[in-house]
Amino acid sequence: MGDLLLQRLAQARAAATQRQPTSRLLCACLREAILDGTLPAHTRLPPTRDLASELGVSRNTVLYAYDQLAAEGCLVSRTGSGSFVADLSADRFIATPPAVGAPVPPPEPVALPSGVSARGEALLGRVSATDVQWGAFLPGLPDVTEFPQQRFAQITAQCARRGPPALRSYATAGGHPVLQRSLAQYLRQVRSVQCEPEQILITEGVHQAVDLLSRMLADAGDIAWVEDPGYWGTRNILRMNGLQVDAIAVDADGMQVVEPAPGRVPKLAFVTPSHQYPLGPIMALSRRLALLEAARRHGFWVVEDDYDSEFRFAGQPIPSLQGLMPDAPVIYVGTFSKTLYPGLRTAYMVLPPALVDRIGAAQMELYRGGHLLTQAALAEFIDSGHYAAHIRRMRLIYGQRRARLVELVTQALGSEWLHPFDSNAGLHLVMAVPEPLRDTVVAQRAREAGVLVRPLSRYFESPAVQQGLLLGFAAVPIEGMDAPFGRLQRCMEPLRR
Ligand SMILES: Cc1ncc(COP(=O)(O)O)c(C=O)c1O
C-alpha cells in the first residue's frame, strides 16, 4: 500500500497547480483509492507510524488524513485494531472526486429541467417591470437623492445602540409596535384612516400586502376586481395566486362601479381612490359609496391602495375611502416607497380587527419578516417630525417639477397632449399620444435614446386601449428635464408623419 500511495502522492504533487499541504494531498490520494475501489471495503490501513515512515512524511500528516477520512465516513476506526476502509456500497451517490490538483473533467451532460410551472410561464408572458430602475422619466420614482440619508442613519444607529437584541431577530406578527403606533397616529391625522395600532401590519412593500391578502382572503378561481387601466403589479400577483381578474373601466370619476354579473361576484376589489393609477382621477363620492354598498351587499373586501396620495400640489388632501364611514369593508394599504424611497421595501396595511390575528399569523408563517431596526428608526423619524417635514419639502419640489414638465409638453406639443383625467398630483404625468403614434413604439425608441417612459396601453386589460405615455417627473431636477424631453420629442417626430 505504501508504494501505491507513494506513487499517487508523487503524481498529485506534480499535478497540483499550487502548493498544497502533504496532509491534504495524502487525504485526497487515500480517498481516491477508496472510492475507485483500489482499497476495497474492510481493508485494514497500515498503522500511522508505519505509513508515515514508508512515505517519508510526519506521523501527524498521516494522523490528519486518517482523521479527516474517518470524519467523512470513508474509514472506520476500531479501538485497538486500527483503521479500516468503510463499506461504501450503499453510498451510490458519492462520486469519485478528481485527485487534488488534477484537471477537473468536464461534467457528464445531464438534462436539467429548464421549464417553469404553467403559472410561472403565464407570469413571464406578462412581465412589465423594467430592467432599469433609475433615470428620466421613469414613472413612480421619488427623488431618492433628496432623502435625508445622514439623519436617518443617525437615528438608525441610535436605535441600534439603545434597542434590545430582538431588533435583529425575526419580526413578530404585525411588525414593530412602535412603528404601528406612529403610523396609526399619522394615518388618523393625515389620511383620515380609522385605526388602532394593533390593526396595522407592516409589509415588504404593497406587493407583499397584495400577495398576502389574495392568498388569505381568496381561493384559486375566485374573482378580483381591478381598475382598467390599473397597476400591472397587482394583476400579476392576483393571477399568480390563481385568482381571475375582472377589469372594471375607469373614467373621470374613477372606477365605474357596476353590479357584479351573476356568478362573477368578486372576493376582493382593488382601487386607488385618492389618485387613480395610472390615469390620475379622484374617485367620486357617489362611486365610493356605491363600491362600499356593493361590498357590503355581496360580502367582498375593498382594498384601497393609497400609494402616493401625500403628493397633491393644489387643494386639500383627499381623505381615505377607509375612513369614509365606521366599519367600512375596506383594507387600507399605504407605502413608504413614494414618500421616502422604494428600496426601503416598507409598506403597511390597516386590517379590520376580525382579520388582524389570522393575517398576522399567516405573514409570519409565509415570509418570516424582519427589518425591525429599520422599523424602529422609521417610527422615530415620524415621531420627531422629520417624516412630515420631508413630505412637505418634497411636495414643493415635485410641484415645481411637475409644472415644468406640463410647460414643456404644452409648449412643445400642445395642451391636448395632456391626458384629460390628469390631476395635479402624484409622481408622474400621463401624456395622451395621438394617432398614428403607437405608445409601445415610442417607448421603445425613447429607450434607445436613453429616455425611460412607459406606454399607457400596457396598463389596460381590455383591448379598447388608449395610447399614451407615463412620464415620471419627481426624480428629474428641473435643470435636467429639457434634454431628455427634447430627445423624447425627437423620437416621436418621424413617427408622427
Ligand atoms: C399603484 C401602485 N401601488 C403599489 C405600488 C408598489 O408599491 P411598493 O413599492 O410598496 O410595493 C406601485 C408602484 O409603482 C404602484 O404604482
Coordinates of C-alpha atoms and ligand atoms in Angstrom, one line a residue:
M1 CA 0.0 0.0 0.0
G2 CA 2.9 2.3 0.8
D3 CA 4.2 2.0 -2.8
L4 CA 0.8 2.7 -4.3
L5 CA 0.3 5.8 -2.1
L6 CA 3.9 6.9 -2.7
Q7 CA 3.2 6.8 -6.4
R8 CA -0.1 8.6 -6.2
L9 CA 1.3 11.2 -3.8
A10 CA 4.0 12.0 -6.3
Q11 CA 1.5 12.3 -9.2
A12 CA -0.7 14.6 -7.1
R13 CA 2.2 16.8 -6.2
A14 CA 3.2 17.1 -9.8
A15 CA -0.3 17.9 -10.9
A16 CA -1.0 20.4 -8.2
T17 CA -1.2 23.9 -9.7
Q18 CA -0.4 25.5 -6.3
R19 CA 1.3 24.2 -3.2
Q20 CA -0.9 22.0 -1.1
P21 CA -0.1 20.7 2.4
T22 CA 1.1 17.0 2.2
S23 CA -1.7 16.0 4.7
R24 CA -4.4 17.2 2.2
L25 CA -2.7 15.5 -0.7
L26 CA -2.4 12.3 1.2
C27 CA -6.0 12.5 2.3
A28 CA -7.1 13.1 -1.4
C29 CA -5.0 10.1 -2.6
L30 CA -6.4 7.8 0.1
R31 CA -10.0 9.0 -0.6
E32 CA -9.5 8.4 -4.4
A33 CA -8.1 4.9 -3.8
I34 CA -11.1 4.1 -1.6
L35 CA -13.7 5.5 -3.9
D36 CA -12.2 3.9 -7.1
G37 CA -12.0 0.5 -5.3
T38 CA -8.2 0.3 -5.2
L39 CA -8.7 0.0 -1.5
P40 CA -11.8 -2.2 -1.1
A41 CA -14.2 -2.1 1.8
H42 CA -12.8 -3.6 5.1
T43 CA -9.1 -3.2 4.0
R44 CA -7.0 -2.5 7.1
L45 CA -4.8 0.6 6.7
P46 CA -1.3 0.4 8.0
P47 CA -0.6 1.9 11.4
T48 CA 0.0 5.7 11.2
R49 CA 3.7 5.4 12.3
D50 CA 4.4 2.7 9.7
L51 CA 2.8 4.6 6.8
A52 CA 4.5 7.8 7.8
S53 CA 7.9 6.2 7.6
E54 CA 7.1 4.4 4.3
L55 CA 6.0 7.7 2.8
G56 CA 8.7 9.8 4.4
V57 CA 6.2 12.2 6.0
S58 CA 5.5 13.1 9.6
R59 CA 3.1 10.9 11.6
N60 CA 0.9 13.9 12.2
T61 CA 0.4 14.2 8.4
V62 CA -0.9 10.6 8.3
L63 CA -3.0 11.1 11.5
Y64 CA -4.7 14.2 9.9
A65 CA -5.5 12.2 6.7
Y66 CA -7.0 9.2 8.7
D67 CA -9.0 11.5 11.0
Q68 CA -10.4 13.5 8.1
L69 CA -11.4 10.4 6.2
A70 CA -13.0 8.9 9.3
A71 CA -15.0 12.1 9.7
E72 CA -16.1 11.8 6.1
G73 CA -17.2 8.3 6.6
C74 CA -14.5 6.7 4.3
L75 CA -12.7 5.0 7.2
V76 CA -13.9 3.4 10.4
S77 CA -11.6 3.2 13.4
R78 CA -11.8 0.2 15.7
T79 CA -10.0 0.8 19.0
G80 CA -7.1 -1.5 19.4
S81 CA -7.4 -2.9 15.8
G82 CA -6.7 0.2 13.7
S83 CA -8.4 1.9 10.7
F84 CA -10.4 0.1 8.1
V85 CA -11.9 1.2 4.8
A86 CA -15.7 1.7 5.3
D87 CA -18.2 -0.2 3.2
L88 CA -19.5 2.5 0.9
S89 CA -21.6 0.2 -1.3
A90 CA -24.8 1.9 -0.1
D91 CA -23.4 5.4 -0.8
R92 CA -24.0 5.2 -4.5
F93 CA -24.5 9.0 -4.6
I94 CA -20.8 9.5 -3.8
A95 CA -19.0 10.4 -7.0
T96 CA -15.2 10.0 -7.2
P97 CA -13.7 13.4 -6.8
P98 CA -10.8 14.2 -9.0
A99 CA -7.3 13.9 -7.5
V100 CA -6.1 17.1 -5.8
G101 CA -4.7 19.5 -8.4
A102 CA -5.7 17.2 -11.3
P103 CA -7.7 18.9 -14.1
V104 CA -11.4 18.7 -13.5
P105 CA -13.0 16.5 -16.1
P106 CA -16.0 18.1 -17.9
P107 CA -19.2 17.1 -16.3
E108 CA -21.4 14.4 -17.9
P109 CA -24.1 16.1 -19.8
V110 CA -27.2 15.9 -17.7
A111 CA -30.5 17.3 -18.9
L112 CA -31.6 19.6 -16.1
P113 CA -35.2 20.6 -16.2
S114 CA -35.4 24.1 -17.7
G115 CA -39.2 24.7 -17.7
V116 CA -41.1 26.6 -15.2
S117 CA -44.6 26.0 -13.9
A118 CA -47.6 26.9 -16.1
R119 CA -48.5 29.8 -13.8
G120 CA -44.8 30.8 -13.9
E121 CA -44.9 30.7 -17.7
A122 CA -48.0 32.8 -17.7
L123 CA -46.4 35.4 -15.4
L124 CA -43.3 35.6 -17.6
G125 CA -45.6 36.3 -20.6
R126 CA -46.9 39.4 -18.8
V127 CA -43.8 40.8 -17.1
S128 CA -43.9 44.6 -17.0
A129 CA -41.1 45.6 -14.6
T130 CA -38.2 47.2 -16.4
D131 CA -34.6 46.2 -16.1
V132 CA -33.6 49.8 -15.5
Q133 CA -34.9 51.4 -12.3
W134 CA -33.5 54.9 -12.4
G135 CA -33.4 57.7 -14.9
A136 CA -35.6 60.4 -16.6
F137 CA -38.6 59.9 -16.9
L138 CA -39.2 56.5 -15.3
P139 CA -42.6 56.8 -13.6
G140 CA -43.3 56.1 -10.0
L141 CA -40.0 57.1 -8.6
P142 CA -39.5 59.7 -5.9
D143 CA -36.2 61.7 -5.8
V144 CA -34.2 59.3 -3.7
T145 CA -31.2 61.7 -3.7
E146 CA -33.2 64.1 -1.6
F147 CA -33.8 61.5 1.2
P148 CA -32.2 62.8 4.4
Q149 CA -29.8 59.8 4.5
Q150 CA -27.5 61.1 7.2
R151 CA -30.2 61.9 9.6
F152 CA -31.9 58.5 9.0
A153 CA -28.6 56.8 9.5
Q154 CA -28.0 58.6 12.8
I155 CA -31.5 57.6 14.0
T156 CA -30.9 54.0 12.9
A157 CA -27.5 54.0 14.8
Q158 CA -29.2 55.3 17.9
C159 CA -31.9 52.7 17.7
A160 CA -29.3 50.0 17.2
R161 CA -27.3 51.2 20.3
R162 CA -30.4 51.5 22.6
G163 CA -32.5 48.7 21.2
P164 CA -32.8 45.1 22.5
P165 CA -31.2 42.2 20.6
A166 CA -34.7 41.2 19.4
L167 CA -34.5 44.1 17.0
R168 CA -32.2 41.9 14.9
S169 CA -34.4 38.9 15.1
Y170 CA -37.4 37.9 13.0
A171 CA -40.3 40.2 13.3
T172 CA -43.3 39.1 15.3
A173 CA -46.9 39.5 13.8
G174 CA -47.6 43.0 12.6
G175 CA -44.1 44.4 12.8
H176 CA -42.6 46.6 15.4
P177 CA -45.2 48.0 17.8
V178 CA -43.5 51.5 17.9
L179 CA -44.0 51.8 14.1
Q180 CA -47.6 50.5 14.4
R181 CA -48.2 53.3 16.9
S182 CA -46.5 56.0 14.9
L183 CA -48.3 55.0 11.7
A184 CA -51.7 54.8 13.4
Q185 CA -51.4 58.4 14.6
Y186 CA -50.1 59.6 11.2
L187 CA -52.8 57.8 9.3
R188 CA -55.6 59.1 11.6
Q189 CA -54.3 62.7 11.3
V190 CA -53.2 62.9 7.7
R191 CA -55.2 60.3 5.8
S192 CA -58.4 60.2 8.0
V193 CA -58.0 56.5 8.4
Q194 CA -59.9 55.0 11.3
C195 CA -57.5 52.6 13.1
E196 CA -55.8 51.4 16.2
P197 CA -52.1 50.5 16.3
E198 CA -52.9 46.8 16.6
Q199 CA -54.7 46.9 13.3
I200 CA -51.5 47.8 11.4
L201 CA -49.4 45.2 9.7
I202 CA -46.1 46.2 8.3
T203 CA -45.2 44.5 5.0
E204 CA -42.4 44.4 2.5
G205 CA -44.0 46.8 0.1
V206 CA -47.5 47.0 -1.3
H207 CA -46.6 43.9 -3.3
Q208 CA -46.4 41.7 -0.2
A209 CA -49.6 43.2 1.2
V210 CA -51.4 42.3 -2.1
D211 CA -49.9 38.8 -2.1
L212 CA -50.9 38.2 1.5
L213 CA -54.5 39.4 1.0
S214 CA -55.0 37.5 -2.2
R215 CA -53.8 34.3 -0.6
M216 CA -55.6 34.7 2.7
L217 CA -58.9 36.2 1.5
A218 CA -59.5 34.4 -1.8
D219 CA -59.0 30.9 -3.2
A220 CA -57.9 29.8 -6.6
G221 CA -60.6 30.6 -9.2
D222 CA -62.1 33.4 -7.1
I223 CA -62.6 36.8 -8.8
A224 CA -60.9 40.1 -8.0
W225 CA -61.8 43.4 -9.4
V226 CA -59.1 45.7 -10.6
E227 CA -59.2 49.1 -12.3
D228 CA -58.8 49.3 -16.1
P229 CA -56.3 50.7 -16.7
G230 CA -54.5 49.7 -13.5
Y231 CA -51.3 48.7 -11.8
W232 CA -49.9 45.6 -13.5
G233 CA -48.1 44.6 -10.4
T234 CA -51.4 43.9 -8.6
R235 CA -52.8 42.0 -11.5
N236 CA -49.8 39.8 -11.8
I237 CA -49.8 38.9 -8.1
L238 CA -53.5 38.1 -8.2
R239 CA -53.1 35.8 -11.2
M240 CA -50.1 34.1 -9.8
N241 CA -52.3 33.2 -6.8
G242 CA -54.9 31.7 -9.1
L243 CA -57.4 34.5 -9.0
Q244 CA -59.4 35.6 -12.0
V245 CA -59.1 39.2 -12.8
D246 CA -62.2 41.2 -13.8
A247 CA -61.0 44.6 -15.1
I248 CA -63.5 47.4 -14.4
A249 CA -63.3 50.5 -16.6
V250 CA -62.2 53.8 -15.2
D251 CA -63.5 57.3 -16.2
A252 CA -63.1 60.8 -14.8
D253 CA -64.8 59.7 -11.6
G254 CA -62.6 56.6 -11.0
M255 CA -63.7 53.0 -11.2
Q256 CA -67.1 52.7 -12.8
V257 CA -68.7 50.6 -10.1
V258 CA -71.1 48.0 -11.6
E259 CA -73.4 45.4 -10.3
P260 CA -71.5 42.1 -10.5
A261 CA -72.8 39.8 -13.2
P262 CA -74.3 36.6 -11.8
G263 CA -71.5 34.2 -10.9
R264 CA -68.9 36.9 -11.0
V265 CA -69.1 38.4 -7.6
P266 CA -65.6 39.3 -6.5
K267 CA -63.9 38.4 -3.3
L268 CA -61.7 41.4 -3.5
A269 CA -61.8 44.8 -5.3
F270 CA -58.6 46.8 -5.7
V271 CA -58.9 50.5 -6.1
T272 CA -56.7 53.6 -6.0
P273 CA -59.4 56.2 -5.0
S274 CA -57.2 59.2 -4.0
H275 CA -55.3 59.2 -7.2
Q276 CA -56.2 56.6 -9.7
Y277 CA -53.3 54.7 -11.1
P278 CA -52.2 55.5 -13.7
L279 CA -54.7 58.0 -15.1
G280 CA -55.0 60.2 -12.1
P281 CA -58.7 60.9 -11.4
I282 CA -60.1 61.1 -7.9
M283 CA -62.8 58.6 -7.2
A284 CA -66.1 60.5 -6.8
L285 CA -68.0 60.2 -3.6
S286 CA -71.0 58.6 -5.3
R287 CA -68.7 55.9 -6.7
R288 CA -67.1 55.4 -3.3
L289 CA -70.5 54.9 -1.7
A290 CA -71.6 52.6 -4.5
L291 CA -68.5 50.5 -4.1
L292 CA -68.8 50.2 -0.3
E293 CA -72.5 49.4 -0.7
A294 CA -71.8 46.7 -3.2
A295 CA -69.0 45.3 -1.0
R296 CA -71.4 45.1 2.0
R297 CA -74.2 43.6 0.0
H298 CA -72.1 40.9 -1.8
G299 CA -69.6 40.4 1.1
F300 CA -66.3 41.3 -0.5
W301 CA -63.4 43.3 0.7
V302 CA -62.3 46.6 -1.0
V303 CA -58.5 47.0 -0.9
E304 CA -57.6 50.7 -1.0
D305 CA -54.1 51.2 -2.5
D306 CA -53.2 54.7 -1.2
Y307 CA -49.7 54.6 -2.9
D308 CA -48.9 58.3 -3.5
S309 CA -51.7 60.4 -2.0
E310 CA -49.3 62.6 0.0
F311 CA -48.4 64.4 -3.2
R312 CA -51.2 66.7 -4.2
F313 CA -50.0 70.1 -5.5
A314 CA -53.2 72.1 -5.1
G315 CA -56.3 71.9 -3.0
Q316 CA -56.9 69.7 0.1
P317 CA -55.7 66.2 0.6
I318 CA -58.2 63.6 -0.5
P319 CA -59.5 61.7 2.6
S320 CA -59.2 57.9 2.5
L321 CA -62.0 55.6 1.5
Q322 CA -61.4 53.5 4.6
G323 CA -62.3 56.5 6.8
L324 CA -65.5 57.4 5.0
M325 CA -67.7 55.6 7.5
P326 CA -67.2 53.4 10.5
D327 CA -66.6 49.7 9.8
A328 CA -66.2 50.3 6.1
P329 CA -65.4 47.0 4.4
V330 CA -62.0 48.3 3.4
I331 CA -58.4 47.2 3.9
Y332 CA -56.2 50.3 3.6
V333 CA -52.7 49.9 2.1
G334 CA -50.0 52.5 2.1
T335 CA -46.3 52.6 1.4
F336 CA -43.1 54.4 2.1
S337 CA -41.9 53.7 -1.4
K338 CA -43.1 57.1 -2.8
T339 CA -42.7 59.3 0.4
L340 CA -39.2 58.0 1.2
Y341 CA -37.7 55.6 -1.3
P342 CA -38.8 52.2 -2.9
G343 CA -35.7 50.3 -1.8
L344 CA -36.9 50.5 1.8
R345 CA -39.4 47.9 0.9
T346 CA -41.7 49.0 3.7
A347 CA -45.4 49.4 3.4
Y348 CA -48.4 48.8 5.7
M349 CA -52.0 47.6 5.8
V350 CA -54.8 48.6 8.2
L351 CA -56.8 45.5 8.7
P352 CA -60.3 45.2 10.1
P353 CA -60.0 43.9 13.7
A354 CA -61.5 40.5 12.8
L355 CA -58.7 39.7 10.4
V356 CA -55.7 41.1 12.3
D357 CA -54.6 37.9 14.1
R358 CA -55.1 35.5 11.3
I359 CA -53.4 37.6 8.6
G360 CA -50.6 38.5 11.0
A361 CA -50.0 34.8 11.7
A362 CA -50.0 34.0 8.0
Q363 CA -47.5 36.7 7.3
M364 CA -45.1 35.3 9.9
E365 CA -45.6 31.8 8.6
L366 CA -45.1 32.7 4.9
Y367 CA -42.4 35.4 4.9
R368 CA -40.6 35.4 8.4
G369 CA -40.4 39.2 8.3
G370 CA -37.5 41.2 9.7
H371 CA -36.1 44.8 9.4
L372 CA -37.3 45.7 13.0
L373 CA -34.3 48.0 13.4
T374 CA -35.4 50.0 10.3
Q375 CA -39.0 50.0 11.5
A376 CA -37.9 51.4 14.9
A377 CA -35.9 54.1 13.1
L378 CA -38.9 54.9 10.9
A379 CA -41.1 55.3 14.0
E380 CA -38.5 57.7 15.4
F381 CA -38.3 59.5 12.1
I382 CA -42.1 60.0 12.1
D383 CA -42.4 60.9 15.7
S384 CA -39.7 63.5 15.6
G385 CA -41.4 65.3 12.7
H386 CA -38.8 64.5 10.1
Y387 CA -41.2 62.5 8.0
A388 CA -43.8 65.2 7.7
A389 CA -41.1 67.8 7.0
H390 CA -39.6 65.6 4.3
I391 CA -43.0 65.2 2.6
R392 CA -43.7 68.9 2.8
R393 CA -40.3 69.7 1.2
M394 CA -40.7 67.1 -1.5
R395 CA -44.3 68.2 -2.2
L396 CA -42.9 71.7 -3.1
I397 CA -40.1 70.3 -5.2
Y398 CA -42.3 67.8 -7.1
G399 CA -44.9 70.5 -7.7
Q400 CA -42.3 72.7 -9.4
R401 CA -41.0 69.8 -11.5
R402 CA -44.5 68.8 -12.5
A403 CA -45.3 72.4 -13.5
R404 CA -42.1 72.5 -15.6
L405 CA -43.0 69.2 -17.4
V406 CA -46.5 70.4 -18.1
E407 CA -45.0 73.5 -19.6
L408 CA -42.7 71.5 -21.7
V409 CA -45.5 69.3 -23.0
T410 CA -47.9 72.1 -23.7
Q411 CA -45.3 74.4 -25.3
A412 CA -43.7 71.8 -27.4
L413 CA -46.7 69.7 -28.3
G414 CA -49.9 71.4 -27.2
S415 CA -52.2 71.1 -24.2
E416 CA -54.3 68.4 -26.0
W417 CA -51.3 66.1 -25.2
L418 CA -52.1 66.2 -21.5
H419 CA -54.5 63.4 -20.6
P420 CA -57.9 64.8 -19.7
F421 CA -58.0 62.9 -16.4
D422 CA -54.7 64.1 -15.3
S423 CA -54.9 65.7 -11.9
N424 CA -52.4 68.0 -10.2
A425 CA -50.9 65.2 -8.1
G426 CA -48.6 62.2 -7.8
L427 CA -45.2 61.5 -9.2
H428 CA -46.0 61.0 -12.9
L429 CA -47.8 62.7 -15.8
V430 CA -49.9 61.0 -18.4
M431 CA -49.4 62.2 -22.0
A432 CA -52.1 61.2 -24.4
V433 CA -50.4 60.4 -27.7
P434 CA -52.4 60.9 -30.8
E435 CA -52.7 58.7 -33.9
P436 CA -50.8 57.5 -35.8
L437 CA -48.3 57.1 -32.9
R438 CA -48.2 53.8 -31.0
D439 CA -47.1 54.3 -27.4
T440 CA -45.2 51.0 -27.3
V441 CA -43.1 52.0 -30.4
V442 CA -42.5 55.5 -28.9
A443 CA -41.4 54.0 -25.6
Q444 CA -39.0 51.6 -27.4
R445 CA -37.5 54.4 -29.5
A446 CA -37.2 56.6 -26.4
R447 CA -35.4 53.9 -24.5
E448 CA -32.9 53.5 -27.3
A449 CA -32.3 57.3 -26.9
G450 CA -31.8 56.8 -23.2
V451 CA -35.2 58.1 -22.1
L452 CA -37.5 55.9 -19.9
V453 CA -41.2 56.3 -20.4
R454 CA -43.9 53.6 -20.1
P455 CA -46.7 53.0 -22.6
L456 CA -50.2 53.6 -21.2
S457 CA -51.6 50.8 -23.3
R458 CA -49.7 48.3 -21.2
Y459 CA -51.8 49.2 -18.2
F460 CA -55.0 48.1 -19.8
E461 CA -56.6 44.7 -19.6
S462 CA -59.3 45.5 -22.2
P463 CA -58.5 45.6 -25.9
A464 CA -60.1 49.1 -26.3
V465 CA -56.9 50.7 -25.1
Q466 CA -55.9 54.3 -25.1
Q467 CA -52.5 55.3 -26.4
G468 CA -50.3 57.4 -24.1
L469 CA -47.1 57.7 -22.2
L470 CA -46.4 57.8 -18.5
L471 CA -43.6 60.3 -17.6
G472 CA -42.2 60.4 -14.1
F473 CA -41.2 63.9 -13.2
A474 CA -40.4 63.6 -9.4
A475 CA -36.9 62.3 -9.8
V476 CA -35.9 64.7 -12.6
P477 CA -34.5 68.1 -11.5
I478 CA -35.9 71.0 -13.5
E479 CA -32.5 71.8 -14.9
G480 CA -32.1 68.2 -16.1
M481 CA -35.6 68.0 -17.8
D482 CA -35.2 69.8 -21.1
A483 CA -32.6 67.5 -22.5
P484 CA -34.4 64.1 -22.1
F485 CA -37.7 65.8 -23.0
G486 CA -36.1 67.0 -26.2
R487 CA -34.8 63.5 -27.0
L488 CA -38.3 62.1 -26.4
Q489 CA -39.8 64.7 -28.7
R490 CA -37.2 63.9 -31.4
C491 CA -38.1 60.2 -31.2
M492 CA -41.7 61.0 -31.9
E493 CA -41.2 63.4 -34.8
P494 CA -40.5 60.8 -37.6
L495 CA -43.3 58.6 -36.3
R496 CA -45.9 61.4 -36.5
R497 CA -45.5 62.0 -40.2
Ligands
LIG1 C1 -50.5 51.9 -7.7 C2 -49.3 51.3 -7.1 N1 -49.4 50.5 -6.0 C3 -48.3 50.0 -5.4 C4 -47.0 50.2 -6.0 C5 -45.8 49.5 -5.4 O1 -45.6 49.8 -4.0 P1 -44.5 49.1 -3.2 O2 -43.2 49.7 -3.7 O3 -44.8 49.5 -1.8 O4 -44.6 47.6 -3.4 C6 -46.9 50.9 -7.1 C7 -45.5 51.1 -7.7 O5 -45.3 51.9 -8.6 C8 -48.0 51.5 -7.7 O6 -47.9 52.2 -8.8

